[in-house]
PDB file of C-alpha atoms in Angstrom:
ATOM      1  CA  MET A 193     -17.026  14.364  25.537  1.00  0.00           C
ATOM      2  CA  ALA A 194     -15.408  16.060  28.508  1.00  0.00           C
ATOM      3  CA  ASP A 195     -15.368  12.764  30.429  1.00  0.00           C
ATOM      4  CA  ALA A 196     -13.683  10.772  27.644  1.00  0.00           C
ATOM      5  CA  LYS A 197     -10.338   9.256  28.577  1.00  0.00           C
ATOM      6  CA  GLN A 198      -7.350  10.265  26.517  1.00  0.00           C
ATOM      7  CA  VAL A 199      -5.772   7.269  24.812  1.00  0.00           C
ATOM      8  CA  ASP A 200      -2.133   7.403  23.804  1.00  0.00           C
ATOM      9  CA  VAL A 201      -1.716   6.273  20.224  1.00  0.00           C
ATOM     10  CA  LYS A 202       1.669   4.917  19.216  1.00  0.00           C
ATOM     11  CA  LEU A 203       2.484   5.340  15.562  1.00  0.00           C
ATOM     12  CA  PRO A 204       5.109   3.240  13.815  1.00  0.00           C
ATOM     13  CA  ARG A 205       8.510   4.921  13.577  1.00  0.00           C
ATOM     14  CA  VAL A 206       9.050   3.758  10.000  1.00  0.00           C
ATOM     15  CA  SER A 207       6.863   3.543   6.937  1.00  0.00           C
ATOM     16  CA  LYS A 208       6.038   0.180   5.455  1.00  0.00           C
ATOM     17  CA  GLY A 209       6.047  -0.520   1.764  1.00  0.00           C
ATOM     18  CA  LYS A 210       7.932   1.023  -1.090  1.00  0.00           C
ATOM     19  CA  ARG A 211       8.568   4.733  -1.338  1.00  0.00           C
ATOM     20  CA  SER A 212       6.304   6.461  -3.856  1.00  0.00           C
ATOM     21  CA  ARG A 213       7.963   7.450  -7.120  1.00  0.00           C
ATOM     22  CA  PHE A 214       6.737  10.318  -9.230  1.00  0.00           C
ATOM     23  CA  PHE A 215       9.763  11.002 -11.450  1.00  0.00           C
ATOM     24  CA  ASP A 216      12.002   8.747 -13.522  1.00  0.00           C
ATOM     25  CA  ASP A 217      15.062   9.697 -11.480  1.00  0.00           C
ATOM     26  CA  PRO A 218      14.830   8.787  -7.768  1.00  0.00           C
ATOM     27  CA  ALA A 219      17.073  11.760  -6.958  1.00  0.00           C
ATOM     28  CA  THR A 220      14.389  14.097  -8.282  1.00  0.00           C
ATOM     29  CA  ASP A 221      11.869  12.464  -5.942  1.00  0.00           C
ATOM     30  CA  GLN A 222      14.272  12.977  -3.040  1.00  0.00           C
ATOM     31  CA  ILE A 223      14.784  16.635  -3.915  1.00  0.00           C
ATOM     32  CA  MET A 224      11.034  17.203  -4.204  1.00  0.00           C
ATOM     33  CA  THR A 225      10.456  15.488  -0.847  1.00  0.00           C
ATOM     34  CA  PHE A 226      13.130  17.686   0.718  1.00  0.00           C
ATOM     35  CA  LEU A 227      11.578  20.804  -0.837  1.00  0.00           C
ATOM     36  CA  LEU A 228       8.060  19.975   0.357  1.00  0.00           C
ATOM     37  CA  GLU A 229       9.250  19.172   3.884  1.00  0.00           C
ATOM     38  CA  LEU A 230      11.231  22.410   4.001  1.00  0.00           C
ATOM     39  CA  MET A 231       8.191  24.347   2.780  1.00  0.00           C
ATOM     40  CA  ALA A 232       6.086  22.809   5.570  1.00  0.00           C
ATOM     41  CA  GLU A 233       8.681  23.843   8.174  1.00  0.00           C
ATOM     42  CA  VAL A 234       8.919  27.402   6.806  1.00  0.00           C
ATOM     43  CA  SER A 235       5.133  27.661   6.861  1.00  0.00           C
ATOM     44  CA  ALA A 236       4.959  26.448  10.482  1.00  0.00           C
ATOM     45  CA  LEU A 237       7.696  28.885  11.535  1.00  0.00           C
ATOM     46  CA  ARG A 238       5.916  31.730   9.724  1.00  0.00           C
ATOM     47  CA  GLU A 239       2.697  30.969  11.629  1.00  0.00           C
ATOM     48  CA  ARG A 240       4.539  30.893  14.950  1.00  0.00           C
ATOM     49  CA  GLN A 241       6.292  34.170  14.144  1.00  0.00           C
ATOM     50  CA  ASP A 242       2.952  35.717  13.214  1.00  0.00           C
ATOM     51  CA  THR A 243       1.506  34.548  16.537  1.00  0.00           C
ATOM     52  CA  ILE A 244       4.416  36.051  18.462  1.00  0.00           C
ATOM     53  CA  GLU A 245       4.156  39.364  16.606  1.00  0.00           C
ATOM     54  CA  ARG A 246       0.396  39.596  17.206  1.00  0.00           C
ATOM     55  CA  LEU A 247       0.732  38.777  20.906  1.00  0.00           C
ATOM     56  CA  LEU A 248       3.570  41.261  21.379  1.00  0.00           C
ATOM     57  CA  GLU A 249       1.574  43.963  19.655  1.00  0.00           C
ATOM     58  CA  GLU A 250      -1.431  43.199  21.859  1.00  0.00           C
ATOM     59  CA  LYS A 251       0.278  42.611  25.225  1.00  0.00           C
ATOM     60  CA  GLY A 252       3.769  44.096  25.011  1.00  0.00           C
ATOM     61  CA  SER A 253       5.406  41.026  26.545  1.00  0.00           C
ATOM     62  CA  ILE A 254       4.514  37.352  26.388  1.00  0.00           C
ATOM     63  CA  ALA A 255       5.368  33.962  27.803  1.00  0.00           C
ATOM     64  CA  ARG A 256       5.732  30.682  25.948  1.00  0.00           C
ATOM     65  CA  ALA A 257       2.369  29.601  27.372  1.00  0.00           C
ATOM     66  CA  ASP A 258       0.733  32.584  25.622  1.00  0.00           C
ATOM     67  CA  ILE A 259       2.115  31.401  22.299  1.00  0.00           C
ATOM     68  CA  GLU A 260       0.969  27.821  22.837  1.00  0.00           C
ATOM     69  CA  ALA A 261      -2.529  28.922  23.946  1.00  0.00           C
ATOM     70  CA  TYR A 262      -3.087  31.403  21.102  1.00  0.00           C
ATOM     71  CA  GLN A 263      -6.261  30.779  19.107  1.00  0.00           C
ATOM     72  CA  PRO A 264      -6.318  32.766  15.859  1.00  0.00           C
ATOM     73  CA  SER A 265      -9.559  34.387  14.761  1.00  0.00           C
ATOM     74  CA  ALA A 266     -11.210  33.508  11.460  1.00  0.00           C
ATOM     75  CA  ALA A 267      -9.727  36.682   9.950  1.00  0.00           C
ATOM     76  CA  VAL A 268      -6.210  35.718  11.074  1.00  0.00           C
ATOM     77  CA  GLU A 269      -6.721  32.193   9.711  1.00  0.00           C
ATOM     78  CA  ALA A 270      -7.816  33.665   6.357  1.00  0.00           C
ATOM     79  CA  GLU A 271      -4.782  35.964   6.280  1.00  0.00           C
ATOM     80  CA  ARG A 272      -2.465  33.043   7.039  1.00  0.00           C
ATOM     81  CA  ALA A 273      -4.132  30.869   4.392  1.00  0.00           C
ATOM     82  CA  ALA A 274      -3.650  33.624   1.810  1.00  0.00           C
ATOM     83  CA  TRP A 275       0.043  33.883   2.757  1.00  0.00           C
ATOM     84  CA  ASN A 276       0.456  30.099   2.518  1.00  0.00           C
ATOM     85  CA  ASN A 277      -1.232  29.966  -0.886  1.00  0.00           C
ATOM     86  CA  GLY A 278       1.024  32.732  -2.167  1.00  0.00           C
ATOM     87  CA  PHE A 279       4.081  31.011  -0.696  1.00  0.00           C
ATOM     88  CA  ILE A 280       3.227  27.718  -2.394  1.00  0.00           C
ATOM     89  CA  ARG A 281       2.590  29.501  -5.707  1.00  0.00           C
ATOM     90  CA  ARG A 282       5.926  31.347  -5.491  1.00  0.00           C
ATOM     91  CA  VAL A 283       7.974  28.279  -4.626  1.00  0.00           C
ATOM     92  CA  MET A 284       6.221  25.892  -7.011  1.00  0.00           C
ATOM     93  CA  ARG A 285       5.844  28.321  -9.940  1.00  0.00           C
ATOM     94  CA  PHE A 286       8.048  26.205 -12.195  1.00  0.00           C
ATOM     95  CA  HIS A 287       5.723  23.243 -11.712  1.00  0.00           C
ATOM     96  CA  ASP A 288       2.598  25.120 -12.764  1.00  0.00           C
ATOM     97  CA  PRO A 289       0.710  22.967 -15.302  1.00  0.00           C
ATOM     98  CA  ASP A 290      -0.279  26.056 -17.378  1.00  0.00           C
TER      99      ASP A 290
END
């Protein structure tokens, strides 16, 4: 599909409908939402840091374009997935159903 035209998709800026509730206290839902969003940001920053470290080790110096173009190998993806799983387990250990 190299000849396919790129179509810009505009997503709504706000969600429609009621906010999901999982706990009796809405404040608990807000705290959990905050925690999960913060975890996602930490995970994304960790991946970017890992990319930078790998590129620096390989090349010695890098440009922003190198970071953006980086394609991790399957082994790197597996290593990152293992880190993410451990991170989620550490942060969410008090919510373990066991």
